[in-house]
XYZ file of C-alpha atoms in Angstrom:
121
model
C 52.980 4.132 -50.604
C 51.044 1.658 -48.500
C 51.700 0.345 -45.276
C 53.061 -2.797 -46.668
C 55.409 -0.767 -48.781
C 56.758 1.178 -45.867
C 57.523 -1.531 -43.736
C 61.187 -1.659 -44.591
C 61.494 2.027 -43.753
C 59.507 1.328 -40.510
C 61.757 -1.113 -39.392
C 64.792 1.139 -40.595
C 63.424 3.825 -38.371
C 63.038 1.436 -35.490
C 59.346 1.756 -35.466
C 58.885 -1.854 -36.134
C 60.781 -4.530 -33.997
C 62.717 -6.603 -35.885
C 65.844 -8.979 -35.739
C 68.640 -7.154 -36.899
C 71.624 -9.450 -38.128
C 73.956 -6.562 -39.836
C 73.513 -2.859 -40.462
C 75.652 0.081 -41.860
C 74.636 3.356 -43.315
C 73.118 2.050 -46.415
C 72.029 -1.524 -45.630
C 70.159 -3.553 -42.938
C 69.994 -6.881 -42.729
C 67.197 -8.831 -40.811
C 65.618 -12.208 -40.523
C 62.713 -13.031 -42.129
C 59.539 -13.491 -39.610
C 58.098 -16.408 -41.871
C 61.573 -18.315 -42.671
C 61.552 -20.488 -45.670
C 64.875 -22.248 -44.429
C 66.834 -22.429 -41.335
C 68.701 -19.547 -42.429
C 66.656 -16.737 -43.831
C 67.636 -13.146 -43.955
C 66.469 -10.353 -45.883
C 69.168 -7.932 -47.021
C 67.385 -4.260 -47.635
C 69.048 -1.068 -48.931
C 67.948 1.681 -46.790
C 67.064 3.951 -49.589
C 63.963 2.596 -51.262
C 63.689 1.378 -54.707
C 60.802 -0.728 -55.644
C 62.515 -3.553 -57.145
C 65.873 -4.822 -58.250
C 65.741 -3.694 -61.781
C 65.093 0.057 -60.481
C 67.997 -0.400 -57.887
C 70.346 -1.818 -60.749
C 69.545 1.180 -62.894
C 69.959 3.832 -60.409
C 72.769 2.541 -57.893
C 74.441 -0.433 -59.247
C 77.138 0.080 -56.481
C 74.538 -0.246 -53.758
C 73.104 -3.567 -55.352
C 76.925 -5.077 -55.317
C 76.665 -3.959 -51.727
C 73.777 -6.154 -51.002
C 75.282 -9.369 -52.457
C 78.592 -8.419 -50.490
C 76.701 -8.125 -47.137
C 74.875 -11.220 -48.009
C 77.772 -13.185 -48.772
C 79.305 -11.961 -45.294
C 76.174 -13.223 -43.395
C 76.590 -16.659 -44.964
C 80.083 -16.861 -43.632
C 78.825 -15.858 -40.508
C 75.823 -18.324 -40.214
C 78.169 -21.006 -41.149
C 76.566 -21.635 -44.547
C 79.160 -20.143 -46.900
C 80.667 -23.665 -47.558
C 77.791 -25.882 -47.691
C 75.594 -23.103 -50.098
C 73.127 -20.765 -49.911
C 70.720 -19.228 -52.491
C 70.311 -15.485 -53.061
C 66.873 -14.486 -54.499
C 64.958 -11.331 -55.531
C 61.251 -11.535 -56.442
C 60.723 -8.572 -58.843
C 56.907 -7.488 -58.940
C 53.860 -9.418 -58.182
C 54.074 -12.229 -60.492
C 57.375 -13.101 -59.005
C 55.724 -13.019 -55.646
C 57.090 -9.536 -54.527
C 54.662 -8.305 -51.524
C 56.763 -5.346 -50.169
C 57.707 -3.024 -52.689
C 60.891 -2.119 -51.694
C 63.697 -3.973 -52.914
C 65.291 -6.831 -50.642
C 67.373 -9.888 -51.268
C 66.562 -12.979 -49.704
C 69.609 -15.152 -48.173
C 68.491 -18.566 -47.849
C 70.485 -21.665 -46.616
C 71.314 -24.153 -43.948
C 69.820 -27.300 -45.609
C 69.480 -28.504 -48.960
C 67.359 -26.211 -51.003
C 66.694 -28.284 -54.096
C 65.591 -26.558 -57.653
C 63.719 -23.709 -57.802
C 60.797 -25.566 -59.069
C 60.919 -28.460 -57.217
C 63.067 -30.837 -59.367
C 66.925 -30.952 -59.661
C 68.741 -27.825 -60.601
C 71.909 -28.074 -62.995
C 74.327 -24.934 -62.236
């Protein structure tokens, strides 16, 4: 595991400071240090799984908990009604740079389509 891979474990251990939005015994949610939207929170399981596929296979209940926590944070942040995006990057071609699965919660402004054009659905 490289230093970059262990970043979330170091945040969980309080070795690296982070703006913690929510935490329980299985999940921590922190504000992204390079936000891509007015609300950009990372929801991270405390147990390390490389990506969302690995998490889904090993612990589908924990995957559901990440989504539930993200929904609760969207409500807390006041973006649930206007809309928000949940995003997992899976592996390098998708832009995953920290290989400890994490869910991006983005919102607070119109986000547009995923490829720059309108998105239907």
